[in-house]
Structures are given as structure tokens and as C-alpha cells.
PDB file of C-alpha atoms in Angstrom:
ATOM      1  CA  VAL A   1     -16.562 -78.156  -3.945  1.00 67.00           C
ATOM      2  CA  GLN A   2     -19.244 -76.138  -5.876  1.00 77.00           C
ATOM      3  CA  ARG A   3     -21.033 -75.102  -2.831  1.00 81.00           C
ATOM      4  CA  GLN A   4     -17.767 -73.787  -1.272  1.00 79.00           C
ATOM      5  CA  HIS A   5     -17.152 -71.984  -4.557  1.00 81.00           C
ATOM      6  CA  HIS A   6     -20.477 -70.230  -4.395  1.00 86.00           C
ATOM      7  CA  GLN A   7     -20.030 -69.455  -0.728  1.00 87.00           C
ATOM      8  CA  LYS A   8     -16.658 -67.810  -1.676  1.00 90.00           C
ATOM      9  CA  VAL A   9     -18.097 -65.884  -4.621  1.00 92.00           C
ATOM     10  CA  ARG A  10     -20.982 -64.587  -2.414  1.00 93.00           C
ATOM     11  CA  ALA A  11     -18.616 -63.677   0.398  1.00 93.00           C
ATOM     12  CA  VAL A  12     -16.300 -61.711  -1.954  1.00 94.00           C
ATOM     13  CA  LYS A  13     -19.176 -59.801  -3.443  1.00 95.00           C
ATOM     14  CA  HIS A  14     -20.546 -58.965  -0.099  1.00 95.00           C
ATOM     15  CA  ALA A  15     -17.059 -57.703   1.076  1.00 96.00           C
ATOM     16  CA  LEU A  16     -16.606 -55.609  -2.046  1.00 95.00           C
ATOM     17  CA  GLN A  17     -20.045 -54.130  -1.572  1.00 96.00           C
ATOM     18  CA  MET A  18     -19.178 -53.208   2.070  1.00 95.00           C
ATOM     19  CA  ILE A  19     -16.096 -51.493   0.724  1.00 94.00           C
ATOM     20  CA  ALA A  20     -18.073 -49.548  -1.794  1.00 95.00           C
ATOM     21  CA  ASP A  21     -20.379 -48.581   1.143  1.00 95.00           C
ATOM     22  CA  GLY A  22     -17.553 -47.061   3.110  1.00 94.00           C
ATOM     23  CA  ALA A  23     -15.806 -49.902   5.189  1.00 95.00           C
ATOM     24  CA  THR A  24     -12.129 -49.694   5.829  1.00 95.00           C
ATOM     25  CA  ILE A  25     -11.729 -53.139   7.195  1.00 97.00           C
ATOM     26  CA  ILE A  26     -13.343 -56.414   6.275  1.00 97.00           C
ATOM     27  CA  ASP A  27     -13.692 -58.877   9.052  1.00 97.00           C
ATOM     28  CA  ILE A  28     -13.570 -62.587   7.831  1.00 97.00           C
ATOM     29  CA  GLY A  29     -14.451 -65.466  10.053  1.00 95.00           C
ATOM     30  CA  GLY A  30     -15.232 -69.257   9.576  1.00 92.00           C
ATOM     31  CA  GLU A  31     -16.654 -69.971  12.997  1.00 88.00           C
ATOM     32  CA  SER A  32     -19.891 -68.753  14.552  1.00 79.00           C
ATOM     33  CA  THR A  33     -19.326 -67.388  18.074  1.00 76.00           C
ATOM     34  CA  ARG A  34     -23.039 -66.738  18.784  1.00 74.00           C
ATOM     35  CA  PRO A  35     -24.308 -68.031  22.140  1.00 73.00           C
ATOM     36  CA  ASN A  36     -24.432 -71.762  22.102  1.00 70.00           C
ATOM     37  CA  ALA A  37     -22.581 -71.966  18.802  1.00 76.00           C
ATOM     38  CA  SER A  38     -20.653 -75.239  18.431  1.00 76.00           C
ATOM     39  CA  ALA A  39     -16.946 -75.267  17.623  1.00 79.00           C
ATOM     40  CA  VAL A  40     -15.520 -75.735  14.165  1.00 87.00           C
ATOM     41  CA  GLU A  41     -12.563 -77.927  13.241  1.00 92.00           C
ATOM     42  CA  VAL A  42      -9.415 -76.140  12.127  1.00 93.00           C
ATOM     43  CA  GLU A  43      -9.507 -77.759   8.663  1.00 94.00           C
ATOM     44  CA  GLU A  44     -13.127 -76.662   8.097  1.00 93.00           C
ATOM     45  CA  GLU A  45     -12.328 -73.102   9.399  1.00 95.00           C
ATOM     46  CA  MET A  46      -9.474 -73.027   6.840  1.00 95.00           C
ATOM     47  CA  ARG A  47     -11.808 -74.149   3.927  1.00 94.00           C
ATOM     48  CA  ARG A  48     -14.271 -71.269   4.740  1.00 94.00           C
ATOM     49  CA  VAL A  49     -11.751 -68.602   5.324  1.00 96.00           C
ATOM     50  CA  ILE A  50      -8.615 -68.898   3.091  1.00 97.00           C
ATOM     51  CA  PRO A  51     -10.175 -68.897  -0.420  1.00 95.00           C
ATOM     52  CA  VAL A  52     -11.990 -65.650   0.512  1.00 96.00           C
ATOM     53  CA  VAL A  53      -8.732 -63.992   1.791  1.00 98.00           C
ATOM     54  CA  GLU A  54      -6.950 -65.039  -1.457  1.00 97.00           C
ATOM     55  CA  ALA A  55      -9.690 -63.681  -3.516  1.00 95.00           C
ATOM     56  CA  LEU A  56      -9.743 -60.366  -1.683  1.00 96.00           C
ATOM     57  CA  SER A  57      -5.966 -60.009  -1.685  1.00 96.00           C
ATOM     58  CA  LYS A  58      -6.337 -59.100  -5.270  1.00 94.00           C
ATOM     59  CA  TYR A  59      -8.072 -55.808  -4.150  1.00 92.00           C
ATOM     60  CA  ASP A  60      -6.918 -53.007  -1.982  1.00 90.00           C
ATOM     61  CA  VAL A  61      -8.652 -54.224   1.031  1.00 91.00           C
ATOM     62  CA  VAL A  62      -7.597 -54.379   4.659  1.00 97.00           C
ATOM     63  CA  MET A  63      -8.606 -57.853   6.028  1.00 98.00           C
ATOM     64  CA  SER A  64      -9.176 -58.771   9.733  1.00 98.00           C
ATOM     65  CA  ILE A  65      -9.509 -62.631  10.451  1.00 98.00           C
ATOM     66  CA  ASP A  66     -11.929 -63.563  13.208  1.00 97.00           C
ATOM     67  CA  THR A  67     -10.324 -66.741  14.530  1.00 97.00           C
ATOM     68  CA  SER A  68      -8.758 -68.146  17.819  1.00 96.00           C
ATOM     69  CA  GLN A  69      -6.582 -70.679  15.907  1.00 97.00           C
ATOM     70  CA  PRO A  70      -2.917 -69.902  15.341  1.00 98.00           C
ATOM     71  CA  GLU A  71      -2.889 -72.224  12.251  1.00 98.00           C
ATOM     72  CA  VAL A  72      -5.744 -70.313  10.567  1.00 98.00           C
ATOM     73  CA  ILE A  73      -4.224 -66.888  11.126  1.00 98.00           C
ATOM     74  CA  ARG A  74      -0.823 -67.958   9.954  1.00 98.00           C
ATOM     75  CA  ALA A  75      -2.398 -69.208   6.635  1.00 98.00           C
ATOM     76  CA  ALA A  76      -4.513 -66.069   6.332  1.00 98.00           C
ATOM     77  CA  VAL A  77      -1.565 -63.831   6.783  1.00 99.00           C
ATOM     78  CA  ASP A  78       0.422 -65.824   4.254  1.00 98.00           C
ATOM     79  CA  ALA A  79      -2.660 -65.245   1.839  1.00 98.00           C
ATOM     80  CA  GLY A  80      -2.713 -61.602   2.470  1.00 98.00           C
ATOM     81  CA  ALA A  81      -4.734 -60.923   5.673  1.00 98.00           C
ATOM     82  CA  HIS A  82      -3.564 -57.878   7.998  1.00 98.00           C
ATOM     83  CA  ILE A  83      -5.247 -58.168  11.391  1.00 99.00           C
ATOM     84  CA  TRP A  84      -5.885 -60.970  13.905  1.00 99.00           C
ATOM     85  CA  ASN A  85      -9.490 -60.496  15.596  1.00 98.00           C
ATOM     86  CA  ASP A  86      -9.529 -63.098  18.443  1.00 98.00           C
ATOM     87  CA  VAL A  87     -12.803 -63.399  20.556  1.00 96.00           C
ATOM     88  CA  ARG A  88     -10.721 -65.588  22.951  1.00 96.00           C
ATOM     89  CA  ALA A  89      -7.840 -62.998  23.369  1.00 98.00           C
ATOM     90  CA  LEU A  90      -5.101 -65.262  22.462  1.00 98.00           C
ATOM     91  CA  THR A  91      -6.009 -68.000  25.020  1.00 97.00           C
ATOM     92  CA  ARG A  92      -5.426 -70.877  22.721  1.00 97.00           C
ATOM     93  CA  PRO A  93      -2.122 -72.924  22.938  1.00 97.00           C
ATOM     94  CA  LEU A  94       0.573 -70.984  20.933  1.00 98.00           C
ATOM     95  CA  ALA A  95      -1.707 -68.067  20.150  1.00 98.00           C
ATOM     96  CA  LEU A  96       0.369 -65.527  22.081  1.00 99.00           C
ATOM     97  CA  GLU A  97       3.603 -66.651  20.656  1.00 98.00           C
ATOM     98  CA  THR A  98       2.088 -66.645  17.195  1.00 99.00           C
ATOM     99  CA  ALA A  99       0.830 -63.061  17.496  1.00 99.00           C
ATOM    100  CA  ALA A 100       4.276 -61.795  18.580  1.00 99.00           C
ATOM    101  CA  GLU A 101       5.929 -63.701  15.787  1.00 99.00           C
ATOM    102  CA  LEU A 102       3.568 -62.514  13.040  1.00 99.00           C
ATOM    103  CA  ASN A 103       3.863 -58.922  14.297  1.00 99.00           C
ATOM    104  CA  ILE A 104       0.432 -57.817  13.102  1.00 99.00           C
ATOM    105  CA  PRO A 105      -2.410 -55.916  14.814  1.00 99.00           C
ATOM    106  CA  VAL A 106      -4.426 -57.954  17.116  1.00 99.00           C
ATOM    107  CA  VAL A 107      -7.749 -57.332  18.663  1.00 99.00           C
ATOM    108  CA  LEU A 108      -8.014 -58.889  22.262  1.00 99.00           C
ATOM    109  CA  MET A 109     -11.808 -59.272  23.017  1.00 98.00           C
ATOM    110  CA  HIS A 110     -13.292 -59.789  26.688  1.00 98.00           C
ATOM    111  CA  MET A 111     -15.143 -62.998  26.957  1.00 97.00           C
ATOM    112  CA  ARG A 112     -15.575 -65.630  29.703  1.00 96.00           C
ATOM    113  CA  GLY A 113     -15.734 -69.362  28.963  1.00 94.00           C
ATOM    114  CA  GLU A 114     -16.737 -70.452  25.436  1.00 92.00           C
ATOM    115  CA  PRO A 115     -19.752 -69.522  23.322  1.00 87.00           C
ATOM    116  CA  THR A 116     -21.437 -72.731  24.485  1.00 88.00           C
ATOM    117  CA  ASN A 117     -21.349 -71.662  28.154  1.00 92.00           C
ATOM    118  CA  MET A 118     -20.591 -67.986  28.273  1.00 93.00           C
ATOM    119  CA  ASN A 119     -24.243 -66.980  29.195  1.00 89.00           C
ATOM    120  CA  GLN A 120     -23.934 -68.723  32.561  1.00 93.00           C
ATOM    121  CA  LEU A 121     -20.739 -66.662  33.304  1.00 95.00           C
ATOM    122  CA  ASP A 122     -22.169 -63.127  33.506  1.00 95.00           C
ATOM    123  CA  GLN A 123     -21.760 -62.627  37.273  1.00 97.00           C
ATOM    124  CA  TYR A 124     -19.905 -59.215  37.876  1.00 98.00           C
ATOM    125  CA  GLN A 125     -19.524 -56.999  40.776  1.00 97.00           C
ATOM    126  CA  ASP A 126     -19.092 -54.018  38.371  1.00 98.00           C
ATOM    127  CA  VAL A 127     -19.282 -55.142  34.720  1.00 98.00           C
ATOM    128  CA  THR A 128     -17.261 -52.289  33.226  1.00 99.00           C
ATOM    129  CA  GLU A 129     -14.478 -52.400  36.103  1.00 99.00           C
ATOM    130  CA  ASP A 130     -14.361 -56.178  36.023  1.00 98.00           C
ATOM    131  CA  VAL A 131     -14.062 -56.191  32.020  1.00 99.00           C
ATOM    132  CA  ILE A 132     -11.202 -53.606  32.320  1.00 99.00           C
ATOM    133  CA  GLN A 133      -9.474 -55.674  34.974  1.00 98.00           C
ATOM    134  CA  GLU A 134      -9.764 -58.997  32.954  1.00 98.00           C
ATOM    135  CA  LEU A 135      -8.676 -57.341  29.705  1.00 98.00           C
ATOM    136  CA  GLN A 136      -5.783 -56.054  31.526  1.00 98.00           C
ATOM    137  CA  GLN A 137      -4.608 -59.485  32.539  1.00 98.00           C
ATOM    138  CA  ARG A 138      -4.779 -60.620  28.843  1.00 98.00           C
ATOM    139  CA  LEU A 139      -2.901 -57.468  27.771  1.00 98.00           C
ATOM    140  CA  ASP A 140      -0.041 -58.152  30.468  1.00 98.00           C
ATOM    141  CA  GLN A 141       0.318 -61.594  29.080  1.00 98.00           C
ATOM    142  CA  ALA A 142       0.396 -60.146  25.478  1.00 99.00           C
ATOM    143  CA  LEU A 143       3.128 -57.665  26.358  1.00 98.00           C
ATOM    144  CA  ALA A 144       5.047 -60.345  28.296  1.00 98.00           C
ATOM    145  CA  VAL A 145       5.617 -62.385  25.274  1.00 98.00           C
ATOM    146  CA  GLY A 146       6.645 -59.531  23.145  1.00 98.00           C
ATOM    147  CA  ILE A 147       3.476 -58.378  21.300  1.00 99.00           C
ATOM    148  CA  LYS A 148       4.249 -54.653  20.611  1.00 99.00           C
ATOM    149  CA  VAL A 149       2.164 -51.919  22.116  1.00 98.00           C
ATOM    150  CA  GLU A 150       1.226 -50.389  18.791  1.00 98.00           C
ATOM    151  CA  ASN A 151      -0.126 -53.815  17.548  1.00 99.00           C
ATOM    152  CA  ILE A 152      -2.918 -53.943  20.283  1.00 99.00           C
ATOM    153  CA  ILE A 153      -6.468 -53.239  20.076  1.00 99.00           C
ATOM    154  CA  LEU A 154      -9.007 -53.921  22.811  1.00 99.00           C
ATOM    155  CA  ASP A 155     -12.728 -54.851  22.519  1.00 98.00           C
ATOM    156  CA  PRO A 156     -14.931 -55.096  25.563  1.00 98.00           C
ATOM    157  CA  GLY A 157     -16.936 -57.918  24.009  1.00 97.00           C
ATOM    158  CA  PHE A 158     -20.588 -56.793  23.921  1.00 96.00           C
ATOM    159  CA  GLY A 159     -22.821 -59.753  24.106  1.00 93.00           C
ATOM    160  CA  PHE A 160     -20.084 -62.183  25.336  1.00 95.00           C
ATOM    161  CA  ALA A 161     -20.835 -63.317  28.759  1.00 95.00           C
ATOM    162  CA  LYS A 162     -23.047 -60.314  29.470  1.00 96.00           C
ATOM    163  CA  ASN A 163     -26.690 -59.896  29.873  1.00 95.00           C
ATOM    164  CA  ALA A 164     -28.631 -56.940  28.332  1.00 93.00           C
ATOM    165  CA  GLN A 165     -28.478 -54.753  31.422  1.00 96.00           C
ATOM    166  CA  GLN A 166     -24.661 -55.374  31.674  1.00 97.00           C
ATOM    167  CA  ASN A 167     -24.183 -54.538  27.964  1.00 95.00           C
ATOM    168  CA  PHE A 168     -26.026 -51.231  28.317  1.00 95.00           C
ATOM    169  CA  GLN A 169     -23.914 -50.322  31.433  1.00 97.00           C
ATOM    170  CA  LEU A 170     -20.729 -51.105  29.324  1.00 97.00           C
ATOM    171  CA  LEU A 171     -22.036 -48.876  26.624  1.00 97.00           C
ATOM    172  CA  ASN A 172     -22.815 -45.987  28.960  1.00 97.00           C
ATOM    173  CA  GLU A 173     -19.418 -46.286  30.579  1.00 98.00           C
ATOM    174  CA  PHE A 174     -17.505 -46.968  27.338  1.00 98.00           C
ATOM    175  CA  TRP A 175     -15.362 -43.912  28.019  1.00 98.00           C
ATOM    176  CA  LYS A 176     -13.764 -45.626  31.041  1.00 99.00           C
ATOM    177  CA  LEU A 177     -12.018 -48.113  28.523  1.00 98.00           C
ATOM    178  CA  ASN A 178      -9.879 -45.134  27.261  1.00 97.00           C
ATOM    179  CA  ARG A 179      -7.892 -45.185  30.435  1.00 96.00           C
ATOM    180  CA  MET A 180      -6.171 -48.427  29.352  1.00 98.00           C
ATOM    181  CA  GLY A 181      -4.501 -46.386  26.703  1.00 98.00           C
ATOM    182  CA  TYR A 182      -5.210 -48.545  23.577  1.00 98.00           C
ATOM    183  CA  PRO A 183      -7.613 -48.193  20.584  1.00 98.00           C
ATOM    184  CA  ILE A 184     -10.928 -49.696  21.352  1.00 98.00           C
ATOM    185  CA  LEU A 185     -13.216 -51.605  18.972  1.00 98.00           C
ATOM    186  CA  SER A 186     -16.859 -51.478  19.672  1.00 97.00           C
ATOM    187  CA  GLY A 187     -18.655 -54.514  18.213  1.00 92.00           C
ATOM    188  CA  LEU A 188     -22.437 -54.175  19.229  1.00 92.00           C
ATOM    189  CA  SER A 189     -23.904 -54.394  15.635  1.00 88.00           C
ATOM    190  CA  ARG A 190     -27.156 -56.388  15.571  1.00 82.00           C
ATOM    191  CA  LYS A 191     -26.421 -57.764  19.135  1.00 86.00           C
ATOM    192  CA  ARG A 192     -29.413 -59.336  21.024  1.00 82.00           C
ATOM    193  CA  PHE A 193     -29.475 -56.521  23.632  1.00 86.00           C
ATOM    194  CA  ILE A 194     -30.088 -54.077  21.011  1.00 87.00           C
ATOM    195  CA  GLY A 195     -33.080 -56.043  19.784  1.00 83.00           C
ATOM    196  CA  GLU A 196     -34.397 -56.439  23.361  1.00 84.00           C
ATOM    197  CA  ALA A 197     -34.367 -52.691  23.782  1.00 79.00           C
ATOM    198  CA  LEU A 198     -36.432 -52.438  20.690  1.00 78.00           C
ATOM    199  CA  ASN A 199     -39.165 -54.849  21.661  1.00 76.00           C
ATOM    200  CA  GLY A 200     -37.401 -58.029  20.605  1.00 77.00           C
ATOM    201  CA  ILE A 201     -37.004 -57.144  16.814  1.00 78.00           C
ATOM    202  CA  PRO A 202     -34.998 -59.677  14.739  1.00 76.00           C
ATOM    203  CA  ALA A 203     -31.359 -59.260  13.941  1.00 74.00           C
ATOM    204  CA  GLN A 204     -31.707 -57.941  10.308  1.00 81.00           C
ATOM    205  CA  GLU A 205     -34.021 -55.047  11.604  1.00 80.00           C
ATOM    206  CA  ARG A 206     -31.557 -53.762  14.257  1.00 81.00           C
ATOM    207  CA  ALA A 207     -29.722 -51.349  11.947  1.00 84.00           C
ATOM    208  CA  VAL A 208     -30.926 -48.213  13.444  1.00 84.00           C
ATOM    209  CA  GLY A 209     -30.530 -49.339  17.009  1.00 87.00           C
ATOM    210  CA  SER A 210     -26.836 -50.526  16.152  1.00 91.00           C
ATOM    211  CA  VAL A 211     -26.053 -47.171  14.620  1.00 91.00           C
ATOM    212  CA  MET A 212     -27.181 -45.310  17.712  1.00 92.00           C
ATOM    213  CA  GLY A 213     -24.838 -47.715  19.699  1.00 93.00           C
ATOM    214  CA  HIS A 214     -21.963 -46.946  17.314  1.00 94.00           C
ATOM    215  CA  ILE A 215     -22.494 -43.121  17.722  1.00 95.00           C
ATOM    216  CA  LEU A 216     -22.450 -43.550  21.607  1.00 96.00           C
ATOM    217  CA  SER A 217     -19.267 -45.696  21.460  1.00 97.00           C
ATOM    218  CA  ILE A 218     -17.524 -43.180  19.053  1.00 97.00           C
ATOM    219  CA  GLN A 219     -18.526 -40.177  21.172  1.00 98.00           C
ATOM    220  CA  GLN A 220     -16.879 -41.862  24.030  1.00 98.00           C
ATOM    221  CA  GLY A 221     -13.638 -42.712  22.196  1.00 98.00           C
ATOM    222  CA  ALA A 222     -14.169 -45.924  20.123  1.00 98.00           C
ATOM    223  CA  SER A 223     -11.519 -46.167  17.355  1.00 98.00           C
ATOM    224  CA  ILE A 224     -13.251 -48.793  15.332  1.00 97.00           C
ATOM    225  CA  VAL A 225     -16.830 -49.972  15.021  1.00 96.00           C
ATOM    226  CA  ARG A 226     -17.816 -53.407  13.694  1.00 94.00           C
ATOM    227  CA  ALA A 227     -20.965 -53.030  11.571  1.00 92.00           C
ATOM    228  CA  HIS A 228     -23.133 -55.287   9.498  1.00 92.00           C
ATOM    229  CA  ASP A 229     -25.118 -52.521   7.758  1.00 89.00           C
ATOM    230  CA  VAL A 230     -22.203 -50.433   6.550  1.00 93.00           C
ATOM    231  CA  ALA A 231     -23.932 -47.905   4.415  1.00 86.00           C
ATOM    232  CA  THR A 232     -26.465 -47.021   7.101  1.00 87.00           C
ATOM    233  CA  THR A 233     -23.668 -46.679   9.617  1.00 82.00           C
TER     234      THR A 233
END
């Protein structure tokens, strides 16, 4: 219990520092979605996420919840969260229906498979066109269950089931996503392909490369960028 309290305090302090540095949305997640990351039980995800949401709800902070679990987003919204950020684009059972019922903004991200196997699923004819086509399928399903057009944000999923070359193609052709007609989130901060382009530097040293990626995304129409190094960005 004491460890969880310390984790909560640390997370809240970090979030408030990000707000002070200029962040407008704080993204809170209780499950790692890095390549080969193992799944987290719903109860554990709740224990990690909900206390942080409750603590931050006392401040004027827009909170996005990085989860694929309908139970987690329900509890988070009850505690004061505002946006659902789902790397699995509402593919879990009852996720689509839950998003429609909650009537909150939702980020639909492109990924194939799961974090445990997505690196084997990076075969594309044309990565940008294929990502657009596959996102469109998720979008159509979202609209079909009654999720409102104005609640949808799309994310091409940099680093998810894409190799370095494909990530750079997607970044260079980011503007093509605009034809889908929805706000686009660019989440390339500290991603491995940024490090590979900079001679394999570790994640915490990728701030400058990440900022360059953010600039390229924004120039091509990104509405939101997801950043770790907020002050630098």
C-alpha cells in the first residue's frame, strides 16, 4: 500500500510539472504497450490508474486515459477523466459500446496484433495507405455503434507493428492522414526509430529528435502531439 501511495504521489507531481511546462492534456496509463510488454490484469490497472485520476481531478487538468479496458475507462471517467486513448482502437469486447455510451473523445490508434507479437506484423504494401485503410475500418465500426464524429481522434501508431523505415515513411507522409477528416494525434516521442536515426541513443536522450518529429507532424496537420519532454517540446 505504501509503495502504491509513493507511486501515486510521484505520478501526480510529474503530471503537475508537465502542466507547468505547458502540457494541455495529461495521458495516464497503467499498462505498458512497449514491444513484448506483457498484459496487465484489469484490477492491477485500476490500482495504478484510478488513484492518480482522483488526485488530479482536484486540479484544472484534462486527463486522457491510456487503456483498452472498458471497466478501467468507466471508473476513470467516474473519477474525473475526460478522454479515452486506446492503442487497440476499441477492439476489446464492449469497448465500442462503452465509448458510445460515455460520449467522450476517443483516440483510435493503429496497431496490428498485441504488443507481444506486433513486431512480426509489419508487412505492408504501402504503410501509409494501409494504415489509413485499416484505421478507416475501425472508424466505420465506431460510427456504426453511435460514437459521434466530433468525439473521434485518430493516431497512426508510430512504433506499433511498424519498422524504422515504415515509421519514417509514415512521418514523411503524415499529411495524407488529413484526408480522413479527423484530428490526428502524433505519438512518436522517444520511440525506438528516433533513437535508431540518432545512432541508437537511449530513450531519455531522444528529446531533440522527438521535437523534430513533432514539428514535422504539426507542419503536416497534427492536432495533438504526445510528448515526454514537455518543456523542450
